[in-house]
Coordinates of C-alpha atoms and ligand atoms in Angstrom, one line a residue:
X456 CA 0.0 0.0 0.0
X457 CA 1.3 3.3 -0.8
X458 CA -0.1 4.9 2.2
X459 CA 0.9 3.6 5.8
X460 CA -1.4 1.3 7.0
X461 CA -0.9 3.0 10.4
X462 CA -2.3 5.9 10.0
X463 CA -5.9 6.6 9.6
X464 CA -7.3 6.2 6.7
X465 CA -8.4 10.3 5.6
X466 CA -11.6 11.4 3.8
X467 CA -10.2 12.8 0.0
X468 CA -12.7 16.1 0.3
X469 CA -11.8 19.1 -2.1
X470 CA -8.9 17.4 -3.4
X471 CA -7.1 16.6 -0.4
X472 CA -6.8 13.7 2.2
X473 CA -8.0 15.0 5.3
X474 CA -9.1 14.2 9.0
X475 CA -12.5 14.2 10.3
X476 CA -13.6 17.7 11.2
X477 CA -14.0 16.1 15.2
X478 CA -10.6 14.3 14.7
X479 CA -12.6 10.9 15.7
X480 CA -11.5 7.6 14.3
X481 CA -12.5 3.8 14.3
X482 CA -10.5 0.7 14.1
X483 CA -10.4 -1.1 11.1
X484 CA -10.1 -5.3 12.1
X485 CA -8.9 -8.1 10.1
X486 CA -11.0 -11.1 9.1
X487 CA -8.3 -13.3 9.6
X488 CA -6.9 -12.3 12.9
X489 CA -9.3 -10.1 14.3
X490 CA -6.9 -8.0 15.1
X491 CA -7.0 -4.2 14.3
X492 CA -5.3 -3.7 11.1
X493 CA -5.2 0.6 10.9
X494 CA -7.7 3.2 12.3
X495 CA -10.0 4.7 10.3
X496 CA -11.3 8.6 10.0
X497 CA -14.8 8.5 11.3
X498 CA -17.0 10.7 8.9
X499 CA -19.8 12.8 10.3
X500 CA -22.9 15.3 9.1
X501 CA -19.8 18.2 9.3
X502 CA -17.4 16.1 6.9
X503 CA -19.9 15.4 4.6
X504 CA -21.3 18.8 4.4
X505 CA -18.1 19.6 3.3
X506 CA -17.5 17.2 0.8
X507 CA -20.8 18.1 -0.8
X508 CA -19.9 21.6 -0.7
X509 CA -16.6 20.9 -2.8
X510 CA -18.7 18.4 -5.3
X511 CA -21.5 21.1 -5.2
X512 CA -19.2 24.1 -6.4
X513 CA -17.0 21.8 -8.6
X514 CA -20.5 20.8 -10.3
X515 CA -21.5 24.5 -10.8
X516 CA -18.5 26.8 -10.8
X517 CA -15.8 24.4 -12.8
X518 CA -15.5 23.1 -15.6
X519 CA -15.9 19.0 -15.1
X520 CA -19.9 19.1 -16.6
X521 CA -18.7 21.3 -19.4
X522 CA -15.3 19.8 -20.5
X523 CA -15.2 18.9 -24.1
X524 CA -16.0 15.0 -24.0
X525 CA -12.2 13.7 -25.1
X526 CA -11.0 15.7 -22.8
X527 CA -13.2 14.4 -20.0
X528 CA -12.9 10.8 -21.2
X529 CA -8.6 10.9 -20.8
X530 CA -9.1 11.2 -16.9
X531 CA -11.3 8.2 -16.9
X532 CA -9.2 6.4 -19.3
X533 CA -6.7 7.6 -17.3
X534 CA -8.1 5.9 -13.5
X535 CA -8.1 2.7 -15.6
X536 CA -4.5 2.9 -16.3
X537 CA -3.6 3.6 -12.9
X538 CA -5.8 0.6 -12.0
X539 CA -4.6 -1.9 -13.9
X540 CA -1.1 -0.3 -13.0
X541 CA -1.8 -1.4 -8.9
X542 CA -3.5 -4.0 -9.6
X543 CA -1.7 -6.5 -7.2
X544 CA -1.6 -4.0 -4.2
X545 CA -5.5 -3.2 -4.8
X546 CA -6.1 -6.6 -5.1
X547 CA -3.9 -7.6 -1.8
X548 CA -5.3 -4.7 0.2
X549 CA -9.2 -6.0 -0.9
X550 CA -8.4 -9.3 0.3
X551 CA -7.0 -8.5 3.4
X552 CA -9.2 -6.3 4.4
X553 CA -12.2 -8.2 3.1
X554 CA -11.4 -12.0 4.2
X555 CA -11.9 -12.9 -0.3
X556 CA -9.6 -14.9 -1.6
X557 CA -6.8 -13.6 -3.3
X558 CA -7.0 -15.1 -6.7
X559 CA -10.8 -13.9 -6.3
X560 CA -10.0 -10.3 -5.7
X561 CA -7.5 -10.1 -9.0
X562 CA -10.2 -10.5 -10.9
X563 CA -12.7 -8.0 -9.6
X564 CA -9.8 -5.2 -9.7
X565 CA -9.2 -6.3 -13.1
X566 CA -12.7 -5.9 -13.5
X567 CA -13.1 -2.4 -12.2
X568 CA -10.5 -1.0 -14.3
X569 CA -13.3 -2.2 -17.4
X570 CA -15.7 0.1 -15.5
X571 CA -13.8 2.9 -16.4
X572 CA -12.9 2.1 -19.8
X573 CA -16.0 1.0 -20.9
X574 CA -18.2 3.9 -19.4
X575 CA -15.6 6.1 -21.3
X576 CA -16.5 4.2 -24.7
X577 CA -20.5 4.4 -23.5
X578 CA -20.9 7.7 -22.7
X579 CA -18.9 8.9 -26.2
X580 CA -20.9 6.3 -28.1
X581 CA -24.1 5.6 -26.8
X582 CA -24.9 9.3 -24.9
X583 CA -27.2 10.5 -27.8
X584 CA -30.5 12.0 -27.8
X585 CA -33.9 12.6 -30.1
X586 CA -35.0 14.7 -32.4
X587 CA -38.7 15.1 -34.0
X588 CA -39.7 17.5 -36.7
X589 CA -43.0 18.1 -35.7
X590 CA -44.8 19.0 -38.9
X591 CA -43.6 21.9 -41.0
X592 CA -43.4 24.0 -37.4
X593 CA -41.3 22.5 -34.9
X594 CA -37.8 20.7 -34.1
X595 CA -38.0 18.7 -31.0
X596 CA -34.7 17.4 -29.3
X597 CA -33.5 15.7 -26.5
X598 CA -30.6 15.8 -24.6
X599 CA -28.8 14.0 -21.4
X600 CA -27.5 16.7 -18.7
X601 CA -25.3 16.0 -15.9
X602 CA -27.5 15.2 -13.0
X603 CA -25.5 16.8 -10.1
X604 CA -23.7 15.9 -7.0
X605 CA -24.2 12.0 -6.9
X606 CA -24.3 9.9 -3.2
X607 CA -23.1 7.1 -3.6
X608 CA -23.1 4.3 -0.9
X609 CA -21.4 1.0 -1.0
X610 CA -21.3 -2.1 0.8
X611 CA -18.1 -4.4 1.7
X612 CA -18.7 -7.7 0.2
X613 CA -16.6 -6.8 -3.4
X614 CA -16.0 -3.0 -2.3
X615 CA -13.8 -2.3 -5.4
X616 CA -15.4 -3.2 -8.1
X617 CA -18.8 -2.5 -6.4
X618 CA -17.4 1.3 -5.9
X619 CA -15.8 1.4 -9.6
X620 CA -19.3 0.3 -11.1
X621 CA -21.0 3.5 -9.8
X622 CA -18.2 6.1 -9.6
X623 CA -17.3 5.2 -13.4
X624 CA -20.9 6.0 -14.7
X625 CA -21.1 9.1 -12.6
X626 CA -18.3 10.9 -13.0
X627 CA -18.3 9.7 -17.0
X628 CA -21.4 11.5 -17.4
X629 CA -20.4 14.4 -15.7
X630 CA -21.6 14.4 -12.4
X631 CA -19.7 15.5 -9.2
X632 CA -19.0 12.6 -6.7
X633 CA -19.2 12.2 -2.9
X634 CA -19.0 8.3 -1.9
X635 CA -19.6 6.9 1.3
X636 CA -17.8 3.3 1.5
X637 CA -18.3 0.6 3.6
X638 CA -17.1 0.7 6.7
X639 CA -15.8 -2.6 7.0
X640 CA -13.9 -2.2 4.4
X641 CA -12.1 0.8 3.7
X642 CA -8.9 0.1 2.5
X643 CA -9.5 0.1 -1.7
X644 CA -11.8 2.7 -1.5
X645 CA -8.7 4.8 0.3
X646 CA -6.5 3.3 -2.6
X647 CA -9.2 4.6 -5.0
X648 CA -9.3 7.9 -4.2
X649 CA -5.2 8.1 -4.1
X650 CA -5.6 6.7 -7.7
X651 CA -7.8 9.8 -8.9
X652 CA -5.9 12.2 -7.1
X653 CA -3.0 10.8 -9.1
X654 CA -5.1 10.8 -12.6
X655 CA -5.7 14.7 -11.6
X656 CA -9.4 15.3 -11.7
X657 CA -9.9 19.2 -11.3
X658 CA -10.4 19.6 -7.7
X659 CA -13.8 18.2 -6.0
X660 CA -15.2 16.4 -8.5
X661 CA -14.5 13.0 -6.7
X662 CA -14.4 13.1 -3.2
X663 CA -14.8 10.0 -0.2
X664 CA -15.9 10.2 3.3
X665 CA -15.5 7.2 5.6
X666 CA -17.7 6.3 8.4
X667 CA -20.6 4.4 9.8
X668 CA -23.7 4.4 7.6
X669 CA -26.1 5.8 10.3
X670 CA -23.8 9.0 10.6
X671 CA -22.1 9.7 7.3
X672 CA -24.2 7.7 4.9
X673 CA -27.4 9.2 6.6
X674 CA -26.2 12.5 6.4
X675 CA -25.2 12.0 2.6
X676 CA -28.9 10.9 2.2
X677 CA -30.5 14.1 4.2
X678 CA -28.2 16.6 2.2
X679 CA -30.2 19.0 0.6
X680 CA -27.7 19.2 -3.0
X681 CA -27.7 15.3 -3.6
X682 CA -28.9 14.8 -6.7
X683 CA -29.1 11.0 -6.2
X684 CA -28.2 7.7 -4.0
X685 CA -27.0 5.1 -5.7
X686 CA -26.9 2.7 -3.3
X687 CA -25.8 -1.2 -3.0
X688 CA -26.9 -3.1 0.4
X689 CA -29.3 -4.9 2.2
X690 CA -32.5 -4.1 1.4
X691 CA -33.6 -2.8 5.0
X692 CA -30.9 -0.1 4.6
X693 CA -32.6 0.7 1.0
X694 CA -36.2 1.1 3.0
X695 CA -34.5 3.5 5.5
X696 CA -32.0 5.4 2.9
X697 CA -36.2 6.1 0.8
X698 CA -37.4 7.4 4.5
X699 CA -34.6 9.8 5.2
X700 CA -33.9 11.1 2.0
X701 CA -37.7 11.4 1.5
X702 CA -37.6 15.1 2.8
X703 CA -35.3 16.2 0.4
X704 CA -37.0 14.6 -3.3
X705 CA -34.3 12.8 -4.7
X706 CA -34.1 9.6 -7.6
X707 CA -32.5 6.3 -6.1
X708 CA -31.2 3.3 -7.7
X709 CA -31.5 0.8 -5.3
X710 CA -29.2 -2.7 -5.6
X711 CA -30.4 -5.0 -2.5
X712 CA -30.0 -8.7 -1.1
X713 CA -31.5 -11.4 -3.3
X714 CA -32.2 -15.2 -2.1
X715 CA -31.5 -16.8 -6.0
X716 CA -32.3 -20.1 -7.1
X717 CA -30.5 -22.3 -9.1
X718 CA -33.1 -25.0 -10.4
X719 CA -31.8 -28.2 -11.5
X720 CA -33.3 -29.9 -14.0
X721 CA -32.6 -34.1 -13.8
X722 CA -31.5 -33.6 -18.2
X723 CA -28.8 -31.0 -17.1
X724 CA -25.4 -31.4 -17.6
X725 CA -24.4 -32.7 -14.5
X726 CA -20.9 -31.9 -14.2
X727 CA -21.5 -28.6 -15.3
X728 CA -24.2 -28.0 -13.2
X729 CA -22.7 -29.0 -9.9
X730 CA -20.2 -26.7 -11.2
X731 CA -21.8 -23.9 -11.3
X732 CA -23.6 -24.4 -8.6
X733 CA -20.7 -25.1 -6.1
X734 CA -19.0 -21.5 -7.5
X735 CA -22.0 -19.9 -7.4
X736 CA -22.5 -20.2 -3.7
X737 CA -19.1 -20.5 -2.3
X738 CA -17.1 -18.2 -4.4
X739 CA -16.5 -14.7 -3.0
X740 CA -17.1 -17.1 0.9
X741 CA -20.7 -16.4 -0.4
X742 CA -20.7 -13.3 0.3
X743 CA -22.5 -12.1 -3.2
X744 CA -26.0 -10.8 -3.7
X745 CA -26.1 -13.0 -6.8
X746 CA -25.2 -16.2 -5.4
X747 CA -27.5 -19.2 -5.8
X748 CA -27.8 -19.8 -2.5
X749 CA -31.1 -21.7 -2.9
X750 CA -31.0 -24.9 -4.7
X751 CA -34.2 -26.7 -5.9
X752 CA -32.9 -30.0 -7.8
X753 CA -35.2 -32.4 -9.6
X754 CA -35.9 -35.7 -7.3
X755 CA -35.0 -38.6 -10.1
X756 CA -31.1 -36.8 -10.1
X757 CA -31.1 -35.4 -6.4
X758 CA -29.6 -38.5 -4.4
X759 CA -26.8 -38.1 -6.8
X760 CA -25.9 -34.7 -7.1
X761 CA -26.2 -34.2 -3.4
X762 CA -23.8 -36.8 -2.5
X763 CA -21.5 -34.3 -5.4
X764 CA -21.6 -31.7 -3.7
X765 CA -20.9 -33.8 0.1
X766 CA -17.7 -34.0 -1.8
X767 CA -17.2 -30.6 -3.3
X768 CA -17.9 -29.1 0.3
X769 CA -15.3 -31.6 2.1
X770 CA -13.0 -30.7 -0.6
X771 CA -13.0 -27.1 -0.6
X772 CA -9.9 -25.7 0.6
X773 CA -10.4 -23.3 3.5
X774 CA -7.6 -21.1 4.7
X775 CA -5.5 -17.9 4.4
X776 CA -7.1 -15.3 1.9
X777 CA -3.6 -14.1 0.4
X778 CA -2.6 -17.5 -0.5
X779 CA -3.4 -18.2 -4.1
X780 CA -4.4 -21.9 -3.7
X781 CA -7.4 -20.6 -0.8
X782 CA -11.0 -20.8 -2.2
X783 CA -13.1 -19.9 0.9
X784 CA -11.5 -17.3 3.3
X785 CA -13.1 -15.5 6.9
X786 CA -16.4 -13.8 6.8
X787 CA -15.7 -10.0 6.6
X788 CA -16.7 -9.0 10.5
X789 CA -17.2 -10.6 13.8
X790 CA -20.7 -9.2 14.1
X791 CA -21.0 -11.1 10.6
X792 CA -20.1 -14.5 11.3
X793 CA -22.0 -14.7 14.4
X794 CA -25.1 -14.1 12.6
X795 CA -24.5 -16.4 10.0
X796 CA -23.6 -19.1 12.7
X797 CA -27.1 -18.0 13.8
X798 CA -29.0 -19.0 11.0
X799 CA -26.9 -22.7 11.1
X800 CA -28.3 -22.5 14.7
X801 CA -31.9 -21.5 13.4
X802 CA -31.5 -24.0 10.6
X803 CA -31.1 -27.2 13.2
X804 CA -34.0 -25.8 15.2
X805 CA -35.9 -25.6 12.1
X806 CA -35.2 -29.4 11.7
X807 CA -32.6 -29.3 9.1
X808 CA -29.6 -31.6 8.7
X809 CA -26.5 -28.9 8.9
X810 CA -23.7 -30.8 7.0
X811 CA -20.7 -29.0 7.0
X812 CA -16.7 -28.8 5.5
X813 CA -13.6 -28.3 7.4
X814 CA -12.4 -25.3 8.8
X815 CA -8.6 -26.1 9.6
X816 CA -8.1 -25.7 13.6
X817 CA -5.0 -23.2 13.3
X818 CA -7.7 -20.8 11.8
X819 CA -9.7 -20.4 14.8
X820 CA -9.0 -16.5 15.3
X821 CA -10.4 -15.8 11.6
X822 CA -14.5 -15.7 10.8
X823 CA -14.3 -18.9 8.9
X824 CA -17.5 -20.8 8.4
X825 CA -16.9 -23.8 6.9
X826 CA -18.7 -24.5 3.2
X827 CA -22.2 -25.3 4.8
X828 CA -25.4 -27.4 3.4
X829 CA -28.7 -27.3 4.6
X830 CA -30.1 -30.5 3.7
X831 CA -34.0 -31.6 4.1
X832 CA -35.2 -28.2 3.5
X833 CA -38.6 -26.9 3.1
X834 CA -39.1 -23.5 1.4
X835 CA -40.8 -22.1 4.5
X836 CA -38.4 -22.4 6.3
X837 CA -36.4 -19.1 7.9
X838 CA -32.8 -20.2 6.0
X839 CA -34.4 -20.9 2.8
X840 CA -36.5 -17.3 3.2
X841 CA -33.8 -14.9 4.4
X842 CA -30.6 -14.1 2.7
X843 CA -27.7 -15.7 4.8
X844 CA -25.1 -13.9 3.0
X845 CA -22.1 -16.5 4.0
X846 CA -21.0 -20.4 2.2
X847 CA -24.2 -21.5 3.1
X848 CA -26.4 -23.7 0.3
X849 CA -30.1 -24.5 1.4
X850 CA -30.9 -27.5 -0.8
X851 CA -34.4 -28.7 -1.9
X852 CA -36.2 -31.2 -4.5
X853 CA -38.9 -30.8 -6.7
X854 CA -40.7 -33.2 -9.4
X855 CA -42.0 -31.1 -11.7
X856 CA -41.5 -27.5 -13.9
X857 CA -44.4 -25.7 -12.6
X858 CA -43.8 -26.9 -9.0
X859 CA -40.3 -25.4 -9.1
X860 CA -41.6 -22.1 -11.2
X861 CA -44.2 -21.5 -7.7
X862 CA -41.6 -23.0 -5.2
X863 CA -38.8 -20.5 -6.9
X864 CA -40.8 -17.4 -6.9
X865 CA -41.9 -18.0 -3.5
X866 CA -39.6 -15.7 -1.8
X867 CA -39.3 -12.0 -0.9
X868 CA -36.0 -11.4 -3.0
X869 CA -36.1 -11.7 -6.8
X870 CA -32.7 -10.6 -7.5
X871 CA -31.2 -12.9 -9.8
X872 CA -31.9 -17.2 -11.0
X873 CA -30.1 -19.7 -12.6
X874 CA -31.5 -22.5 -15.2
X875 CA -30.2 -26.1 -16.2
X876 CA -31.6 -28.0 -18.7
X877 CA -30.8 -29.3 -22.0
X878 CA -34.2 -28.8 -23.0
X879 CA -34.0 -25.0 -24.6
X880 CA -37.6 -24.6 -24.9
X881 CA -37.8 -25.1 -21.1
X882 CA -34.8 -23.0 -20.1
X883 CA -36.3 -20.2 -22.0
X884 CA -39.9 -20.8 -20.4
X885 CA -38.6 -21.0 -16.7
X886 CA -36.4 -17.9 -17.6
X887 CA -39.3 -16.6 -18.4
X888 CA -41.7 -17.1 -15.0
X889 CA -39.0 -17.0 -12.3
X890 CA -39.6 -13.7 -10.9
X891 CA -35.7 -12.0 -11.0
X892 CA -34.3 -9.0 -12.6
X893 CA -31.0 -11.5 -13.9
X894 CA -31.8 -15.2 -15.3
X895 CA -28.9 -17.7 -16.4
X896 CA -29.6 -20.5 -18.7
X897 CA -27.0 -23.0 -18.6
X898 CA -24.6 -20.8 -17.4
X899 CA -22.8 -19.3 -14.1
X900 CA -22.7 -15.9 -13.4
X901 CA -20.9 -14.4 -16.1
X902 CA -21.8 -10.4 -17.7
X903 CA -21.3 -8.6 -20.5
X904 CA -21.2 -4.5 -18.9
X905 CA -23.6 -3.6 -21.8
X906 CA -26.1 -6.0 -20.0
X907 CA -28.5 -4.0 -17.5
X908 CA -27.9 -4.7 -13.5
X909 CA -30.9 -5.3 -11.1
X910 CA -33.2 -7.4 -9.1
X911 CA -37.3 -7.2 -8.8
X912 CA -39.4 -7.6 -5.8
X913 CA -37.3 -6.6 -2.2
X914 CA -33.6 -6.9 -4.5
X915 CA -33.7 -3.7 -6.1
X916 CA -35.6 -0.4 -8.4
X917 CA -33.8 0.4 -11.3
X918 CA -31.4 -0.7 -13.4
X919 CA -27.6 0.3 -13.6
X920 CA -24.8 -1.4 -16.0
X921 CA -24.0 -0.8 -20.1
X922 CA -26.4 2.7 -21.3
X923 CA -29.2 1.9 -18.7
X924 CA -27.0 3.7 -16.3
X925 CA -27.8 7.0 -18.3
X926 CA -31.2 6.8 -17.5
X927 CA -30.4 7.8 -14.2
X928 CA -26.9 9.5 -14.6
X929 CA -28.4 11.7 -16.6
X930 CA -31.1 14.6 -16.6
X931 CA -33.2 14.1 -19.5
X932 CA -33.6 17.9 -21.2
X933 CA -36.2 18.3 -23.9
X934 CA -35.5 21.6 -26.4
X935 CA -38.8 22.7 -28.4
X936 CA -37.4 25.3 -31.2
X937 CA -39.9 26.4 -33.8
X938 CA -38.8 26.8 -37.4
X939 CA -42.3 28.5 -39.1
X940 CA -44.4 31.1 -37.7
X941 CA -47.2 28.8 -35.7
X942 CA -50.4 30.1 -34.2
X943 CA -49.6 31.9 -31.1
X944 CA -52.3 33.2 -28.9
X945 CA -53.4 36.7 -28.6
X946 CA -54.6 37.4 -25.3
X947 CA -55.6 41.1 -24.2
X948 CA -55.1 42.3 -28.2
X949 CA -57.8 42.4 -30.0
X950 CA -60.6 42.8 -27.3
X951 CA -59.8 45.7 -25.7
X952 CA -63.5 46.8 -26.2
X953 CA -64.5 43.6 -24.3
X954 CA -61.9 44.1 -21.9
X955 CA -63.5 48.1 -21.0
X956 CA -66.9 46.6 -20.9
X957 CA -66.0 43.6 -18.4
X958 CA -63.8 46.2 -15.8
X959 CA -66.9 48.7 -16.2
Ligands
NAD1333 P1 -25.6 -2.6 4.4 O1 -26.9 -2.2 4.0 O2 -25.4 -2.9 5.9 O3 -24.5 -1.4 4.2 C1 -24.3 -0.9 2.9 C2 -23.8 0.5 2.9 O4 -24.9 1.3 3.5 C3 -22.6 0.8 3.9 O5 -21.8 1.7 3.3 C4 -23.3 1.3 5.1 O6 -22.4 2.1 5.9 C5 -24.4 2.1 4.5 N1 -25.5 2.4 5.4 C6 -26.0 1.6 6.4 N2 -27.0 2.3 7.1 C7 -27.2 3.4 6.4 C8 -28.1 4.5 6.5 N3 -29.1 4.5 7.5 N4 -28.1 5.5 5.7 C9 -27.1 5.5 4.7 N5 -26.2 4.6 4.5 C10 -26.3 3.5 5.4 O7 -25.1 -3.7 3.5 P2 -23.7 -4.6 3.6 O8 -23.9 -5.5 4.8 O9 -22.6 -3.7 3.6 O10 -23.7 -5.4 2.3 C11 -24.3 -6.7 2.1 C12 -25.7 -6.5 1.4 O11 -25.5 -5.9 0.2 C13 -26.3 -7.8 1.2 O12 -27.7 -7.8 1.5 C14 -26.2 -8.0 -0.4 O13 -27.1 -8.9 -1.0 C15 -26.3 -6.6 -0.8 N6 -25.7 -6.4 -2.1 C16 -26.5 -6.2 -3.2 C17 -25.9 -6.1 -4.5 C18 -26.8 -5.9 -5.7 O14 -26.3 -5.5 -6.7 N7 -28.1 -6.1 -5.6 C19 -24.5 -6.2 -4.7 C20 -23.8 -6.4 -3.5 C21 -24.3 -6.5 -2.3

């Protein structure tokens, strides 16, 4: 890292790296030791107001809005060079602040630095607007405006590439930027911000405050001059964030938790399948709104594929997040693990067979949960009806299409789903009725950034990712010009003898 890890972490407000106005700071703990790793500053309503003061007057008074599009597009071309340029100390710093595997996290910076690039292509290639001529009389035209100062609030589970995905849209468009990261994990967000400070944005147009969500991130959410939250979290947070920022009349995008299901089908590939599956839930230690984290597989192929993945789950390997080889590494928090060791807890009471991987014993300071299935299931259930957010699998059968469609759909979240089937015509129709804003057929969770972003039901409104993101990046500005002489009203001019005898 190219800051000391000892001191605490500053805010970046008006282009520099400062202290909380009050001076207050929190520790920062590892997932692996649970030891405190740096301090942190601790943003409040006073450090915000002034970062949205220096986004507010950048936004109005300088030039980032108005800058010729090339010009704008070489810093963001730019961040993604300094990106990929630290791409091993981002991805080291992610992982050990985060508890994600190594080899995981080098893929999501890689990733990030794509946000960048391909908002710059977007915004110069697919920013365009309407025009209508309107008879003989008018030209209508449309055009897509720089919103404002954006909020944007993030959570922890893949804080990089989660951050990069909103800050790249935002400030390609033009908008100012104030972000409020995760708490529990500060460290890239830090590394961001002394990446755009290096790629020389004019002065407040990017700016980061650290600190607990009810203090910073609410105060972000009350301020009068934010445009917009774009916000990424559980969906509980989303309901509050609509409540307090009610008062002030501002648009939200709103990514939330999802429950997804992967369904199974007994013609499936099978190898592929259990594939998918197993990544699907245990990569990023299952920490990942779009993990499949409940699976519904067909009885005739159940016996077998459940004994697979008995196996996967023993095999798993469980250890040290910086070590390439890892594939599951500690939950993010304390606070974290113990609730997911709640819901194992809940799931026994509920009268489900827990079966569980190993967790190596010299790991026992980390918040490692061992790969986790939750066997004799019933959809009802609390752990198959709450997202558990941790390496946790909730498995149950079905025997036919439309008792899976109900059984699937019968769940708050309806963020993502996942298909498997060699029969096409059926993959298409259960894509189709599962109730989710993201549907794989035959596939794990791989996207293409011109795809659209979201969830239905309690996962989300809106949808961010490829041009979609302009719909609410962007003011929307409609120009009426008239090019021939229309009929204009003529109030008050040719009655004035009317007018005399209605005053008398
Ligand atoms: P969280 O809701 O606890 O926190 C997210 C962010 O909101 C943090 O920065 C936090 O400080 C802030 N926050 C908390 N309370 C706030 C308040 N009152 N006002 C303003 N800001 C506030 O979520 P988390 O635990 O960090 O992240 C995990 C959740 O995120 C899971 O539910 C997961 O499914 C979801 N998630 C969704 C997506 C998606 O795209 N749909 C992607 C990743 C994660």
């Amino acid at each position: 890292m190219s800051s000391n890890l000892k001191d605490p972490v500053p805010h970046y407000i008006n282009g520099e790296f400062v202290s909380s106005e009050s001076g207050e700071t929190f520790a920062n703990i590892s997932p692996y030791s649970n030891e405190v790793l740096n301090q942190v500053s601790q943003g409040m309503k006073e450090d915000i107001n002034a970062a949205v003061l220096a986004a507010k007057t950048a936004f109005k008074k300088g030039e980032w809005g108005t800058l010729k599009l090339n010009e704008r597009m070489k810093y963001i071309n730019k961040i993604a060079d300094l990106i990929d340029r630290d791409i091993e100390v981002v991805a080291q710093l992610e992982s050990l602040d985060t508890g994600l595997p190594i080899a995981q996290t080098k893929k999501m910076v890689g990733r990030a630095a794509d946000n960048f690039r391909f908002y710059a292509e977007m915004v110069k290639n697919r920013m365009s607007g309407e025009a209508y001529h309107v008879d003989d009389e008018f030209i209508n035209y449309t055009m897509q405006k720089p919103v404002g100062v954006a909020g944007l609030i993030t959570p922890w589970n893949a804080p990089f590439m989660l951050e990069t995905w909103k800050v790249a849209p935002a400030l390609a468009t033009g908008n100012t930027v104030v972000l409020k990261p995760a708490e529990w994990s500060p460290l890239t967000a830090h590394k961001l911000s002394e990446i755009i400070h290096e790629a020389g944005l004019p002065q407040g147009v990017f700016n980061i405050v650290h600190g607990f969500g009810e203090e910073a991130g609410a105060a972000l959410v009350a301020h009068s001059d934010v445009q917009l939250i774009s916000f990424t979290g559980e969906t509980k947070t989303g309901s509050e964030i609509m409540r307090n920022g009610a008062d002030s009349l501002k648009r939200y995008s709103m990514e939330l938790g999802g429950k997804s299901p992967i369904i199974v089908f007994e013609d499936c590939e099978f190898d592929r399948a259990l594939d998918a599956c197993v990544w699907g839930i245990f990569s990023f230690n299952g920490e990942r709104c779009t993990a499949n984290s409940r699976l519904f597989v067909q009885e005739s192929i159940s016996e077998r594929f459940i004994t697979a993945l008995k196996e996967r789950v023993q095999n798993i390997i469980v250890g040290d997040p910086s070590h390439a080889e890892t594939e599951v590494g500690p939950l993010i928090h304390r606070d974290h693990y113990e609730n997911v060791k709640r819901y194992l807890a809940i799931a026994s009471e509920e009268g489900c067979e827990v079966y569980s991987g190993q967790v190596p014993e010299h790991l026992s300071n980390g918040n490692f949960v061992a790969p986790t299935l939750l066997l004799n299931v019933k959809n009802d259930m609390k752990v198959a009806q709450e997202e558990i957010f941790g390496p946790v699998l909730t498995v149950m059968t079905f025997k036919t299409e439309e008792e899976v469609i109900e059984l699937a759909n019968d769940v708050p979240y309806g963020l993502a789903g996942y298909v498997w089937t060699s029969d096409m015509k059926r993959g298409h129709r259960v894509a189709g009725a599962v109730e989710a804003g993201m549907l794989w057929v035959n596939s794990q969770n791989v996207r293409d950034l011109r795809i659209p972003f979201g969830g239905s039901k309690a996962s989300g409104i809106g949808r961010e990712g490829g041009h979609y993101a302009f719909e609410f990046y962007t003011e929307m500005k409609v120009v009426h010009v008239a090019v021939g002489d229309h009929h204009i009203q003529q109030f008050g001019k040719k009655n004035k003898a009317a007018s005399a005898r209605t005053k008398a």
